[in-house]
PDB file of C-alpha atoms and ligand atoms in Angstrom:
ATOM      1  CA  MET Z 792       1.595   0.730 -20.941  1.00 84.00           C
ATOM      2  CA  VAL Z 793       2.350  -2.033 -18.454  1.00 94.00           C
ATOM      3  CA  ALA Z 794       0.629  -1.817 -15.048  1.00 95.00           C
ATOM      4  CA  LYS Z 795       2.909  -0.450 -12.322  1.00 96.00           C
ATOM      5  CA  ASN Z 796       0.968  -1.583  -9.277  1.00 96.00           C
ATOM      6  CA  ILE Z 797      -2.148  -3.497  -8.249  1.00 96.00           C
ATOM      7  CA  ALA Z 798      -4.434  -0.443  -8.476  1.00 94.00           C
ATOM      8  CA  ASP Z 799      -2.982   0.886 -11.739  1.00 98.00           C
ATOM      9  CA  ALA Z 800      -5.683   1.299 -14.395  1.00 98.00           C
ATOM     10  CA  VAL Z 801      -6.093   1.261 -18.145  1.00 98.00           C
ATOM     11  CA  VAL Z 802      -8.052   4.144 -19.655  1.00 98.00           C
ATOM     12  CA  LEU Z 803     -10.926   2.657 -21.661  1.00 98.00           C
ATOM     13  CA  ASN Z 804     -12.228   4.063 -24.965  1.00 98.00           C
ATOM     14  CA  ASN Z 805     -14.695   6.318 -23.112  1.00 98.00           C
ATOM     15  CA  GLY Z 806     -12.125   7.679 -20.644  1.00 98.00           C
ATOM     16  CA  VAL Z 807     -13.169   5.437 -17.735  1.00 98.00           C
ATOM     17  CA  GLU Z 808     -10.298   3.909 -15.749  1.00 98.00           C
ATOM     18  CA  MET Z 809     -10.356   0.149 -15.190  1.00 98.00           C
ATOM     19  CA  PRO Z 810      -7.753  -1.459 -12.892  1.00 98.00           C
ATOM     20  CA  TRP Z 811      -5.583  -3.936 -14.815  1.00 98.00           C
ATOM     21  CA  THR Z 812      -5.913  -6.507 -12.029  1.00 98.00           C
ATOM     22  CA  GLY Z 813      -9.166  -7.667 -10.472  1.00 98.00           C
ATOM     23  CA  LEU Z 814     -10.493 -10.567  -8.425  1.00 98.00           C
ATOM     24  CA  GLY Z 815     -12.695 -13.103 -10.235  1.00 99.00           C
ATOM     25  CA  VAL Z 816     -15.427 -14.718  -8.150  1.00 98.00           C
ATOM     26  CA  TYR Z 817     -16.808 -17.478 -10.390  1.00 98.00           C
ATOM     27  CA  LYS Z 818     -17.509 -20.590  -8.275  1.00 98.00           C
ATOM     28  CA  THR Z 819     -17.060 -18.580  -5.106  1.00 98.00           C
ATOM     29  CA  LYS Z 820     -20.003 -19.254  -2.808  1.00 98.00           C
ATOM     30  CA  ASP Z 821     -22.323 -16.438  -1.840  1.00 98.00           C
ATOM     31  CA  GLY Z 822     -22.160 -15.458   1.829  1.00 97.00           C
ATOM     32  CA  GLU Z 823     -19.021 -15.951   3.886  1.00 98.00           C
ATOM     33  CA  GLU Z 824     -16.809 -17.354   1.130  1.00 98.00           C
ATOM     34  CA  VAL Z 825     -17.282 -14.468  -1.289  1.00 98.00           C
ATOM     35  CA  HIS Z 826     -17.329 -11.928   1.538  1.00 98.00           C
ATOM     36  CA  ASN Z 827     -13.920 -13.150   2.699  1.00 98.00           C
ATOM     37  CA  ALA Z 828     -12.473 -13.336  -0.822  1.00 98.00           C
ATOM     38  CA  VAL Z 829     -13.441  -9.717  -1.541  1.00 98.00           C
ATOM     39  CA  ARG Z 830     -12.073  -8.619   1.835  1.00 98.00           C
ATOM     40  CA  TYR Z 831      -8.746 -10.431   1.254  1.00 98.00           C
ATOM     41  CA  ALA Z 832      -8.534  -8.833  -2.181  1.00 98.00           C
ATOM     42  CA  LEU Z 833      -9.193  -5.307  -0.914  1.00 98.00           C
ATOM     43  CA  GLU Z 834      -6.610  -5.863   1.836  1.00 98.00           C
ATOM     44  CA  ALA Z 835      -4.092  -6.941  -0.816  1.00 98.00           C
ATOM     45  CA  GLY Z 836      -4.758  -3.738  -2.758  1.00 98.00           C
ATOM     46  CA  TYR Z 837      -7.192  -4.959  -5.437  1.00 98.00           C
ATOM     47  CA  ARG Z 838      -9.808  -2.360  -6.367  1.00 98.00           C
ATOM     48  CA  HIS Z 839     -11.638  -4.372  -9.030  1.00 98.00           C
ATOM     49  CA  ILE Z 840     -14.077  -7.285  -8.624  1.00 98.00           C
ATOM     50  CA  ASP Z 841     -15.535  -9.378 -11.463  1.00 99.00           C
ATOM     51  CA  THR Z 842     -18.882 -11.048 -10.766  1.00 99.00           C
ATOM     52  CA  ALA Z 843     -21.936 -12.044 -12.836  1.00 98.00           C
ATOM     53  CA  ALA Z 844     -25.633 -12.707 -12.293  1.00 98.00           C
ATOM     54  CA  PHE Z 845     -24.852 -16.340 -13.204  1.00 98.00           C
ATOM     55  CA  TYR Z 846     -22.398 -16.705 -10.282  1.00 98.00           C
ATOM     56  CA  GLU Z 847     -25.236 -16.111  -7.790  1.00 98.00           C
ATOM     57  CA  ASN Z 848     -22.988 -14.175  -5.441  1.00 98.00           C
ATOM     58  CA  GLU Z 849     -23.834 -10.550  -6.249  1.00 98.00           C
ATOM     59  CA  VAL Z 850     -25.454 -10.149  -2.818  1.00 98.00           C
ATOM     60  CA  GLY Z 851     -22.279 -11.243  -1.035  1.00 98.00           C
ATOM     61  CA  VAL Z 852     -20.067  -9.109  -3.269  1.00 98.00           C
ATOM     62  CA  GLY Z 853     -22.275  -6.087  -2.560  1.00 98.00           C
ATOM     63  CA  GLN Z 854     -22.261  -6.739   1.173  1.00 98.00           C
ATOM     64  CA  ALA Z 855     -18.468  -7.083   1.226  1.00 98.00           C
ATOM     65  CA  ILE Z 856     -18.136  -3.772  -0.627  1.00 98.00           C
ATOM     66  CA  LYS Z 857     -20.464  -2.069   1.821  1.00 97.00           C
ATOM     67  CA  ASP Z 858     -18.641  -3.517   4.834  1.00 98.00           C
ATOM     68  CA  SER Z 859     -15.222  -2.547   3.425  1.00 97.00           C
ATOM     69  CA  GLY Z 860     -15.798   1.137   4.040  1.00 95.00           C
ATOM     70  CA  TYR Z 861     -14.244   2.041   0.695  1.00 97.00           C
ATOM     71  CA  LYS Z 862     -15.834   4.904  -1.190  1.00 97.00           C
ATOM     72  CA  ARG Z 863     -17.832   3.729  -4.170  1.00 98.00           C
ATOM     73  CA  GLU Z 864     -15.657   5.651  -6.623  1.00 98.00           C
ATOM     74  CA  GLU Z 865     -12.520   3.886  -5.356  1.00 98.00           C
ATOM     75  CA  LEU Z 866     -13.816   0.516  -6.576  1.00 98.00           C
ATOM     76  CA  PHE Z 867     -14.452  -0.958 -10.026  1.00 98.00           C
ATOM     77  CA  ILE Z 868     -17.268  -3.514 -10.121  1.00 98.00           C
ATOM     78  CA  THR Z 869     -18.147  -5.635 -13.149  1.00 99.00           C
ATOM     79  CA  THR Z 870     -21.233  -7.787 -13.513  1.00 99.00           C
ATOM     80  CA  LYS Z 871     -22.723  -9.627 -16.492  1.00 98.00           C
ATOM     81  CA  LEU Z 872     -26.063 -10.276 -18.117  1.00 98.00           C
ATOM     82  CA  TRP Z 873     -26.860 -13.991 -18.284  1.00 98.00           C
ATOM     83  CA  ASN Z 874     -27.877 -15.632 -21.564  1.00 97.00           C
ATOM     84  CA  ASN Z 875     -31.548 -16.296 -20.836  1.00 96.00           C
ATOM     85  CA  GLU Z 876     -32.095 -12.596 -20.082  1.00 98.00           C
ATOM     86  CA  GLN Z 877     -31.002 -11.359 -23.514  1.00 98.00           C
ATOM     87  CA  GLY Z 878     -33.475  -9.033 -25.282  1.00 98.00           C
ATOM     88  CA  TYR Z 879     -34.317  -5.346 -24.701  1.00 98.00           C
ATOM     89  CA  GLU Z 880     -36.888  -5.366 -21.885  1.00 98.00           C
ATOM     90  CA  SER Z 881     -35.494  -8.467 -20.193  1.00 98.00           C
ATOM     91  CA  THR Z 882     -32.037  -6.867 -20.071  1.00 98.00           C
ATOM     92  CA  LEU Z 883     -33.364  -3.727 -18.385  1.00 98.00           C
ATOM     93  CA  LYS Z 884     -35.118  -5.929 -15.846  1.00 98.00           C
ATOM     94  CA  ALA Z 885     -32.139  -8.224 -15.260  1.00 98.00           C
ATOM     95  CA  PHE Z 886     -29.832  -5.247 -14.780  1.00 98.00           C
ATOM     96  CA  GLU Z 887     -32.143  -3.781 -12.165  1.00 98.00           C
ATOM     97  CA  GLU Z 888     -32.065  -7.124 -10.348  1.00 98.00           C
ATOM     98  CA  SER Z 889     -28.242  -7.225 -10.403  1.00 98.00           C
ATOM     99  CA  ARG Z 890     -28.057  -3.624  -9.220  1.00 98.00           C
ATOM    100  CA  ARG Z 891     -30.454  -4.380  -6.378  1.00 98.00           C
ATOM    101  CA  LYS Z 892     -28.518  -7.476  -5.321  1.00 98.00           C
ATOM    102  CA  LEU Z 893     -25.223  -5.601  -5.415  1.00 98.00           C
ATOM    103  CA  GLY Z 894     -26.784  -2.677  -3.554  1.00 98.00           C
ATOM    104  CA  LEU Z 895     -25.085  -0.198  -5.891  1.00 98.00           C
ATOM    105  CA  ASP Z 896     -26.285   2.997  -7.557  1.00 98.00           C
ATOM    106  CA  TYR Z 897     -24.235   2.194 -10.653  1.00 98.00           C
ATOM    107  CA  VAL Z 898     -22.076  -0.581 -12.063  1.00 98.00           C
ATOM    108  CA  ASP Z 899     -18.652   0.223 -13.534  1.00 99.00           C
ATOM    109  CA  LEU Z 900     -18.791  -2.338 -16.323  1.00 99.00           C
ATOM    110  CA  TYR Z 901     -21.718  -4.437 -17.558  1.00 99.00           C
ATOM    111  CA  LEU Z 902     -20.977  -7.257 -19.987  1.00 99.00           C
ATOM    112  CA  ILE Z 903     -23.104  -9.429 -22.282  1.00 98.00           C
ATOM    113  CA  HIS Z 904     -21.895 -12.735 -20.822  1.00 98.00           C
ATOM    114  CA  TRP Z 905     -22.036 -14.772 -24.067  1.00 98.00           C
ATOM    115  CA  PRO Z 906     -23.081 -13.710 -27.579  1.00 98.00           C
ATOM    116  CA  GLY Z 907     -25.608 -16.539 -27.971  1.00 96.00           C
ATOM    117  CA  LYS Z 908     -27.308 -16.678 -31.347  1.00 87.00           C
ATOM    118  CA  ASP Z 909     -29.365 -13.736 -32.465  1.00 88.00           C
ATOM    119  CA  LYS Z 910     -30.368 -11.427 -29.622  1.00 97.00           C
ATOM    120  CA  TYR Z 911     -27.188  -9.591 -28.749  1.00 98.00           C
ATOM    121  CA  LYS Z 912     -27.928  -6.528 -30.901  1.00 98.00           C
ATOM    122  CA  GLU Z 913     -31.255  -5.992 -29.165  1.00 98.00           C
ATOM    123  CA  THR Z 914     -29.538  -6.585 -25.822  1.00 98.00           C
ATOM    124  CA  TRP Z 915     -26.893  -4.023 -26.740  1.00 98.00           C
ATOM    125  CA  ARG Z 916     -29.573  -1.374 -27.297  1.00 98.00           C
ATOM    126  CA  ALA Z 917     -30.632  -1.873 -23.676  1.00 98.00           C
ATOM    127  CA  PHE Z 918     -26.965  -1.617 -22.603  1.00 98.00           C
ATOM    128  CA  GLU Z 919     -26.726   1.693 -24.495  1.00 98.00           C
ATOM    129  CA  LYS Z 920     -29.864   2.956 -22.768  1.00 98.00           C
ATOM    130  CA  LEU Z 921     -28.524   2.018 -19.298  1.00 98.00           C
ATOM    131  CA  TYR Z 922     -25.224   3.678 -20.207  1.00 98.00           C
ATOM    132  CA  GLU Z 923     -26.944   6.877 -21.404  1.00 98.00           C
ATOM    133  CA  ASP Z 924     -29.027   6.924 -18.224  1.00 98.00           C
ATOM    134  CA  GLY Z 925     -25.863   6.820 -16.094  1.00 98.00           C
ATOM    135  CA  TYR Z 926     -26.332   3.399 -14.513  1.00 98.00           C
ATOM    136  CA  LEU Z 927     -23.205   2.053 -16.215  1.00 98.00           C
ATOM    137  CA  LYS Z 928     -19.797   3.707 -16.417  1.00 98.00           C
ATOM    138  CA  ALA Z 929     -18.824   1.427 -19.316  1.00 99.00           C
ATOM    139  CA  VAL Z 930     -20.432  -1.266 -21.457  1.00 98.00           C
ATOM    140  CA  GLY Z 931     -18.777  -4.314 -22.909  1.00 99.00           C
ATOM    141  CA  VAL Z 932     -19.108  -7.858 -24.116  1.00 98.00           C
ATOM    142  CA  SER Z 933     -17.726 -11.250 -23.224  1.00 98.00           C
ATOM    143  CA  ASN Z 934     -16.874 -14.269 -25.347  1.00 98.00           C
ATOM    144  CA  PHE Z 935     -17.322 -12.294 -28.569  1.00 98.00           C
ATOM    145  CA  GLN Z 936     -15.405 -13.528 -31.588  1.00 98.00           C
ATOM    146  CA  ILE Z 937     -14.332 -11.129 -34.361  1.00 98.00           C
ATOM    147  CA  HIS Z 938     -17.494 -11.894 -36.362  1.00 98.00           C
ATOM    148  CA  HIS Z 939     -19.738 -11.081 -33.388  1.00 98.00           C
ATOM    149  CA  LEU Z 940     -17.940  -7.772 -32.844  1.00 98.00           C
ATOM    150  CA  GLU Z 941     -18.135  -6.830 -36.514  1.00 98.00           C
ATOM    151  CA  ASN Z 942     -21.831  -7.640 -36.583  1.00 98.00           C
ATOM    152  CA  LEU Z 943     -22.556  -5.731 -33.376  1.00 98.00           C
ATOM    153  CA  MET Z 944     -20.532  -2.665 -34.338  1.00 98.00           C
ATOM    154  CA  ALA Z 945     -22.209  -2.392 -37.729  1.00 97.00           C
ATOM    155  CA  GLU Z 946     -25.236  -0.947 -35.885  1.00 94.00           C
ATOM    156  CA  ALA Z 947     -24.059   0.012 -32.399  1.00 98.00           C
ATOM    157  CA  LYS Z 948     -24.001   3.618 -31.240  1.00 98.00           C
ATOM    158  CA  VAL Z 949     -21.481   2.783 -28.518  1.00 98.00           C
ATOM    159  CA  VAL Z 950     -18.358   0.719 -29.256  1.00 98.00           C
ATOM    160  CA  PRO Z 951     -17.827  -1.918 -26.530  1.00 98.00           C
ATOM    161  CA  ALA Z 952     -15.152  -0.777 -24.078  1.00 99.00           C
ATOM    162  CA  VAL Z 953     -14.074  -4.319 -23.176  1.00 99.00           C
ATOM    163  CA  ASN Z 954     -14.194  -7.874 -24.522  1.00 99.00           C
ATOM    164  CA  GLN Z 955     -13.678 -10.442 -21.767  1.00 98.00           C
ATOM    165  CA  VAL Z 956     -12.610 -13.794 -23.243  1.00 99.00           C
ATOM    166  CA  GLU Z 957     -10.853 -16.979 -22.273  1.00 98.00           C
ATOM    167  CA  CYS Z 958      -7.165 -16.197 -22.682  1.00 99.00           C
ATOM    168  CA  HIS Z 959      -3.986 -17.802 -21.285  1.00 98.00           C
ATOM    169  CA  PRO Z 960      -0.757 -19.396 -22.541  1.00 98.00           C
ATOM    170  CA  LEU Z 961      -2.588 -22.321 -24.182  1.00 98.00           C
ATOM    171  CA  LEU Z 962      -5.091 -19.952 -25.891  1.00 98.00           C
ATOM    172  CA  THR Z 963      -3.244 -16.727 -26.648  1.00 98.00           C
ATOM    173  CA  GLN Z 964      -6.023 -15.115 -28.767  1.00 98.00           C
ATOM    174  CA  LYS Z 965      -3.521 -13.113 -30.872  1.00 98.00           C
ATOM    175  CA  ASP Z 966      -5.883 -12.361 -33.792  1.00 98.00           C
ATOM    176  CA  LEU Z 967      -8.782 -11.361 -31.565  1.00 98.00           C
ATOM    177  CA  HIS Z 968      -6.455  -9.224 -29.450  1.00 98.00           C
ATOM    178  CA  GLN Z 969      -5.132  -7.390 -32.512  1.00 98.00           C
ATOM    179  CA  PHE Z 970      -8.671  -6.827 -33.816  1.00 98.00           C
ATOM    180  CA  CYS Z 971      -9.736  -5.417 -30.429  1.00 98.00           C
ATOM    181  CA  ARG Z 972      -6.673  -3.151 -30.229  1.00 98.00           C
ATOM    182  CA  ASP Z 973      -7.459  -1.772 -33.693  1.00 98.00           C
ATOM    183  CA  LYS Z 974     -11.035  -0.969 -32.623  1.00 98.00           C
ATOM    184  CA  GLY Z 975     -10.138   0.487 -29.209  1.00 98.00           C
ATOM    185  CA  ILE Z 976     -11.639  -2.448 -27.296  1.00 99.00           C
ATOM    186  CA  GLN Z 977      -9.700  -3.564 -24.209  1.00 98.00           C
ATOM    187  CA  LEU Z 978      -9.094  -7.313 -23.989  1.00 99.00           C
ATOM    188  CA  GLU Z 979      -9.688  -8.915 -20.597  1.00 99.00           C
ATOM    189  CA  ALA Z 980      -8.670 -12.503 -19.819  1.00 99.00           C
ATOM    190  CA  TRP Z 981     -10.915 -14.984 -18.054  1.00 98.00           C
ATOM    191  CA  SER Z 982      -9.347 -18.155 -16.669  1.00 98.00           C
ATOM    192  CA  PRO Z 983      -6.077 -16.185 -16.915  1.00 99.00           C
ATOM    193  CA  ILE Z 984      -4.190 -18.909 -14.989  1.00 98.00           C
ATOM    194  CA  MET Z 985      -5.871 -21.824 -16.770  1.00 98.00           C
ATOM    195  CA  ARG Z 986      -8.032 -22.686 -13.760  1.00 98.00           C
ATOM    196  CA  GLY Z 987      -4.880 -23.638 -11.872  1.00 98.00           C
ATOM    197  CA  ASN Z 988      -3.529 -26.027 -14.554  1.00 97.00           C
ATOM    198  CA  LEU Z 989      -0.060 -24.531 -14.387  1.00 98.00           C
ATOM    199  CA  ASP Z 990       2.196 -27.589 -14.604  1.00 96.00           C
ATOM    200  CA  GLU Z 991       3.605 -26.746 -18.058  1.00 96.00           C
ATOM    201  CA  THR Z 992       7.369 -27.364 -18.072  1.00 97.00           C
ATOM    202  CA  ALA Z 993       8.205 -23.976 -19.589  1.00 98.00           C
ATOM    203  CA  LEU Z 994       6.169 -22.173 -16.927  1.00 98.00           C
ATOM    204  CA  VAL Z 995       7.700 -24.168 -14.100  1.00 98.00           C
ATOM    205  CA  GLU Z 996      11.204 -23.419 -15.454  1.00 98.00           C
ATOM    206  CA  LEU Z 997      10.478 -19.710 -15.810  1.00 98.00           C
ATOM    207  CA  ALA Z 998       9.074 -19.668 -12.278  1.00 98.00           C
ATOM    208  CA  LYS Z 999      12.379 -21.100 -11.006  1.00 98.00           C
ATOM    209  CA  GLN Z1000      14.402 -18.666 -13.073  1.00 98.00           C
ATOM    210  CA  TYR Z1001      12.515 -15.573 -11.828  1.00 98.00           C
ATOM    211  CA  GLU Z1002      11.993 -16.975  -8.305  1.00 98.00           C
ATOM    212  CA  ARG Z1003       8.236 -16.610  -8.721  1.00 98.00           C
ATOM    213  CA  THR Z1004       5.306 -19.014  -8.926  1.00 98.00           C
ATOM    214  CA  PRO Z1005       3.942 -20.252 -12.287  1.00 98.00           C
ATOM    215  CA  ALA Z1006       0.747 -18.240 -11.607  1.00 98.00           C
ATOM    216  CA  GLN Z1007       2.781 -15.051 -11.193  1.00 98.00           C
ATOM    217  CA  ILE Z1008       4.719 -15.748 -14.401  1.00 98.00           C
ATOM    218  CA  VAL Z1009       1.491 -16.175 -16.374  1.00 99.00           C
ATOM    219  CA  LEU Z1010      -0.217 -13.151 -14.832  1.00 98.00           C
ATOM    220  CA  ARG Z1011       2.842 -10.997 -15.491  1.00 98.00           C
ATOM    221  CA  TRP Z1012       2.852 -12.214 -19.114  1.00 98.00           C
ATOM    222  CA  HIS Z1013      -0.763 -11.026 -19.485  1.00 98.00           C
ATOM    223  CA  LEU Z1014       0.040  -7.613 -18.012  1.00 98.00           C
ATOM    224  CA  GLN Z1015       3.051  -7.160 -20.291  1.00 98.00           C
ATOM    225  CA  ASN Z1016       0.714  -8.022 -23.190  1.00 98.00           C
ATOM    226  CA  GLU Z1017      -1.617  -5.232 -21.933  1.00 98.00           C
ATOM    227  CA  ILE Z1018      -4.442  -7.613 -21.060  1.00 98.00           C
ATOM    228  CA  VAL Z1019      -6.655  -7.054 -17.995  1.00 98.00           C
ATOM    229  CA  ILE Z1020      -6.586 -10.022 -15.560  1.00 98.00           C
ATOM    230  CA  ILE Z1021      -9.150 -11.314 -13.062  1.00 98.00           C
ATOM    231  CA  PRO Z1022      -7.597 -14.409 -11.400  1.00 99.00           C
ATOM    232  CA  LYS Z1023      -9.962 -16.209  -9.030  1.00 98.00           C
ATOM    233  CA  SER Z1024      -9.056 -17.594  -5.651  1.00 98.00           C
ATOM    234  CA  VAL Z1025     -10.809 -17.989  -2.320  1.00 98.00           C
ATOM    235  CA  ARG Z1026      -7.526 -18.314  -0.415  1.00 98.00           C
ATOM    236  CA  GLN Z1027      -5.944 -15.292   1.187  1.00 98.00           C
ATOM    237  CA  ALA Z1028      -2.358 -16.337   0.408  1.00 98.00           C
ATOM    238  CA  ARG Z1029      -3.121 -16.928  -3.295  1.00 98.00           C
ATOM    239  CA  ILE Z1030      -5.113 -13.711  -3.622  1.00 98.00           C
ATOM    240  CA  ALA Z1031      -2.025 -11.885  -2.340  1.00 98.00           C
ATOM    241  CA  GLU Z1032       0.308 -13.980  -4.538  1.00 98.00           C
ATOM    242  CA  ASN Z1033      -1.750 -13.162  -7.639  1.00 98.00           C
ATOM    243  CA  ALA Z1034      -1.359  -9.447  -6.910  1.00 98.00           C
ATOM    244  CA  ASN Z1035       2.376  -9.561  -6.330  1.00 98.00           C
ATOM    245  CA  LEU Z1036       3.389  -8.957  -9.937  1.00 98.00           C
ATOM    246  CA  PHE Z1037       4.966  -5.543 -10.027  1.00 98.00           C
ATOM    247  CA  ASP Z1038       8.603  -5.926  -9.033  1.00 97.00           C
ATOM    248  CA  PHE Z1039       9.857  -8.117 -11.870  1.00 98.00           C
ATOM    249  CA  GLU Z1040       9.757  -8.069 -15.650  1.00 98.00           C
ATOM    250  CA  LEU Z1041       9.795 -10.931 -18.165  1.00 98.00           C
ATOM    251  CA  SER Z1042      12.354 -10.522 -20.949  1.00 98.00           C
ATOM    252  CA  ALA Z1043      11.163 -10.380 -24.563  1.00 98.00           C
ATOM    253  CA  ALA Z1044      12.636 -13.864 -25.120  1.00 98.00           C
ATOM    254  CA  ASP Z1045      10.727 -15.286 -22.156  1.00 98.00           C
ATOM    255  CA  MET Z1046       7.503 -13.576 -23.288  1.00 98.00           C
ATOM    256  CA  ALA Z1047       7.999 -15.344 -26.630  1.00 98.00           C
ATOM    257  CA  LYS Z1048       8.578 -18.692 -24.864  1.00 98.00           C
ATOM    258  CA  ILE Z1049       5.160 -18.344 -23.214  1.00 98.00           C
ATOM    259  CA  ASP Z1050       3.525 -17.234 -26.493  1.00 98.00           C
ATOM    260  CA  ALA Z1051       4.897 -20.431 -28.052  1.00 98.00           C
ATOM    261  CA  LEU Z1052       2.802 -22.578 -25.685  1.00 98.00           C
ATOM    262  CA  ASN Z1053      -0.352 -21.673 -27.618  1.00 98.00           C
ATOM    263  CA  GLN Z1054      -2.439 -24.685 -28.731  1.00 98.00           C
ATOM    264  CA  ASN Z1055      -5.779 -22.890 -29.127  1.00 98.00           C
ATOM    265  CA  LYS Z1056      -6.881 -25.070 -26.226  1.00 98.00           C
ATOM    266  CA  ARG Z1057      -9.969 -24.033 -24.289  1.00 98.00           C
ATOM    267  CA  PHE Z1058     -10.963 -25.006 -20.759  1.00 98.00           C
ATOM    268  CA  GLY Z1059     -14.415 -23.479 -21.310  1.00 97.00           C
ATOM    269  CA  PRO Z1060     -16.929 -23.700 -24.172  1.00 97.00           C
ATOM    270  CA  HIS Z1061     -16.359 -22.292 -27.665  1.00 97.00           C
ATOM    271  CA  PRO Z1062     -18.439 -19.115 -28.123  1.00 97.00           C
ATOM    272  CA  ASP Z1063     -19.762 -20.314 -31.500  1.00 96.00           C
ATOM    273  CA  GLU Z1064     -21.061 -23.503 -29.877  1.00 94.00           C
ATOM    274  CA  PHE Z1065     -22.568 -22.091 -26.676  1.00 91.00           C
ATOM    275  CA  LEU Z1066     -25.935 -21.166 -28.105  1.00 81.00           C
ATOM    276  CA  PHE Z1067     -28.656 -21.022 -25.558  1.00 70.00           C
TER     277      PHE Z1067
HETATM  278  P1  LIG G 790      -8.592 -18.887 -13.069  1.00 59.52           P
HETATM  279  O1  LIG G 790      -7.687 -19.058 -14.215  1.00 59.52           O
HETATM  280  O2  LIG G 790      -8.639 -17.573 -12.368  1.00 59.52           O
HETATM  281  O3  LIG G 790      -8.198 -20.023 -12.019  1.00 59.52           O
HETATM  282  C1  LIG G 790      -8.861 -20.199 -10.800  1.00 59.52           C
HETATM  283  C2  LIG G 790      -8.417 -21.540 -10.198  1.00 59.52           C
HETATM  284  O4  LIG G 790      -7.018 -21.503  -9.924  1.00 59.52           O
HETATM  285  C3  LIG G 790      -9.096 -21.863  -8.908  1.00 59.52           C
HETATM  286  O5  LIG G 790      -9.290 -23.257  -8.872  1.00 59.52           O
HETATM  287  C4  LIG G 790      -8.103 -21.427  -7.832  1.00 59.52           C
HETATM  288  O6  LIG G 790      -8.277 -22.233  -6.691  1.00 59.52           O
HETATM  289  C5  LIG G 790      -6.768 -21.688  -8.532  1.00 59.52           C
HETATM  290  N1  LIG G 790      -5.724 -20.715  -8.176  1.00 59.52           N
HETATM  291  C6  LIG G 790      -5.863 -19.402  -7.911  1.00 59.52           C
HETATM  292  N2  LIG G 790      -4.673 -18.815  -7.673  1.00 59.52           N
HETATM  293  C7  LIG G 790      -3.736 -19.784  -7.796  1.00 59.52           C
HETATM  294  C8  LIG G 790      -2.335 -19.779  -7.671  1.00 59.52           C
HETATM  295  N3  LIG G 790      -1.665 -18.681  -7.370  1.00 59.52           N
HETATM  296  N4  LIG G 790      -1.694 -20.969  -7.885  1.00 59.52           N
HETATM  297  C9  LIG G 790      -2.375 -22.100  -8.194  1.00 59.52           C
HETATM  298  N5  LIG G 790      -3.717 -22.156  -8.321  1.00 59.52           N
HETATM  299  C10 LIG G 790      -4.398 -21.001  -8.132  1.00 59.52           C
HETATM  300  O7  LIG G 790     -10.053 -19.363 -13.528  1.00 59.52           O
HETATM  301  P2  LIG G 790     -11.531 -18.806 -13.542  1.00 59.52           P
HETATM  302  O8  LIG G 790     -12.250 -19.663 -14.499  1.00 59.52           O
HETATM  303  O9  LIG G 790     -12.078 -18.638 -12.191  1.00 59.52           O
HETATM  304  O10 LIG G 790     -11.396 -17.354 -14.229  1.00 59.52           O
HETATM  305  C11 LIG G 790     -11.177 -16.152 -13.486  1.00 59.52           C
HETATM  306  C12 LIG G 790     -12.420 -15.289 -13.468  1.00 59.52           C
HETATM  307  O11 LIG G 790     -12.831 -14.978 -14.798  1.00 59.52           O
HETATM  308  C13 LIG G 790     -13.661 -15.964 -12.872  1.00 59.52           C
HETATM  309  O12 LIG G 790     -13.615 -16.093 -11.479  1.00 59.52           O
HETATM  310  C14 LIG G 790     -14.734 -15.078 -13.416  1.00 59.52           C
HETATM  311  O13 LIG G 790     -14.799 -13.874 -12.667  1.00 59.52           O
HETATM  312  C15 LIG G 790     -14.236 -14.832 -14.834  1.00 59.52           C
HETATM  313  N6  LIG G 790     -14.794 -15.798 -15.824  1.00 59.52           N
HETATM  314  C16 LIG G 790     -15.564 -15.282 -16.838  1.00 59.52           C
HETATM  315  C17 LIG G 790     -16.110 -16.115 -17.782  1.00 59.52           C
HETATM  316  C18 LIG G 790     -16.935 -15.532 -18.873  1.00 59.52           C
HETATM  317  O14 LIG G 790     -17.583 -16.290 -19.601  1.00 59.52           O
HETATM  318  N7  LIG G 790     -16.959 -14.233 -19.041  1.00 59.52           N
HETATM  319  C19 LIG G 790     -15.919 -17.565 -17.754  1.00 59.52           C
HETATM  320  C20 LIG G 790     -15.078 -18.011 -16.674  1.00 59.52           C
HETATM  321  C21 LIG G 790     -14.528 -17.137 -15.764  1.00 59.52           C
HETATM  322  P3  LIG G 790      -8.586 -21.620  -5.222  1.00 59.52           P
HETATM  323  O15 LIG G 790      -9.789 -20.725  -5.302  1.00 59.52           O
HETATM  324  O16 LIG G 790      -8.824 -22.843  -4.399  1.00 59.52           O
HETATM  325  O17 LIG G 790      -7.341 -20.871  -4.822  1.00 59.52           O
END
């Protein structure tokens, strides 16, 4: 089902609702910058924020949530466990630190940030414990390839609800997406607008044709592919632009034109090579 508005949510494999569109806050400075970005997003109708311990802005995100006056249950907050905290006890400790910084009783979605080499199964046991204890509404992973998911699920009690991976027109992730669909795992795109590298001719032409911006064309393409998006910006006008996706529809032919841009090109590291 394609999202109908900025707050519209996908129902995850455990029944939890996750808004299709969120604000990413990687490289957004803690303090005023992240506070403003979250405020602009909430004003534009976003109800979903994606942070991580690694981004060092959980305090600012938490403060912005508190100051917003929104009820906790109206918002969907994701954070992530950083690589050097993997392992059972260290995960429990790191989560408590994130929860304290965010100032929240619970987190909506907690992700293993990168698979790393050989600790993610142990880490997942701690995720399952935090989930059972009610501190997490949903548990998921990030940057997991098919082989990581197969390996994890061979022993997991809880199937990940989400896999957040690099995904955009130059890296369409079709095989991984199909695998995740088959297993009931929602795909979520990081760097959904290619970190702002949007000067592909086909995207610029489609933007003209639909009287939209290239960012809106790409974000709409994700939504029509049923992929959750978390575009990052610190600018109020762009945060609003990136949420203005619900009054046009790309034709099947134009969806295919964007699919055809795939080059398996990554702007970030390859998960099999990011091993620390
Ligand atoms: P994005 O694809 O969201 O691109 C962000 C960049 O694009 C920024 O430089 C921003 O600049 C610019 N931008 C934003 N909106 C527009 C627009 N409408 N037109 C043109 N340029 C625009 O990249 P990210 O890497 O930030 O990915 C999004 C989020 O995904 C992150 O913030 C983070 O939450 C998550 N992420 C997760 C990772 C993981 O390993 N799990 C890895 C990387 C990201 P400006 O701010 O100046 O507007």
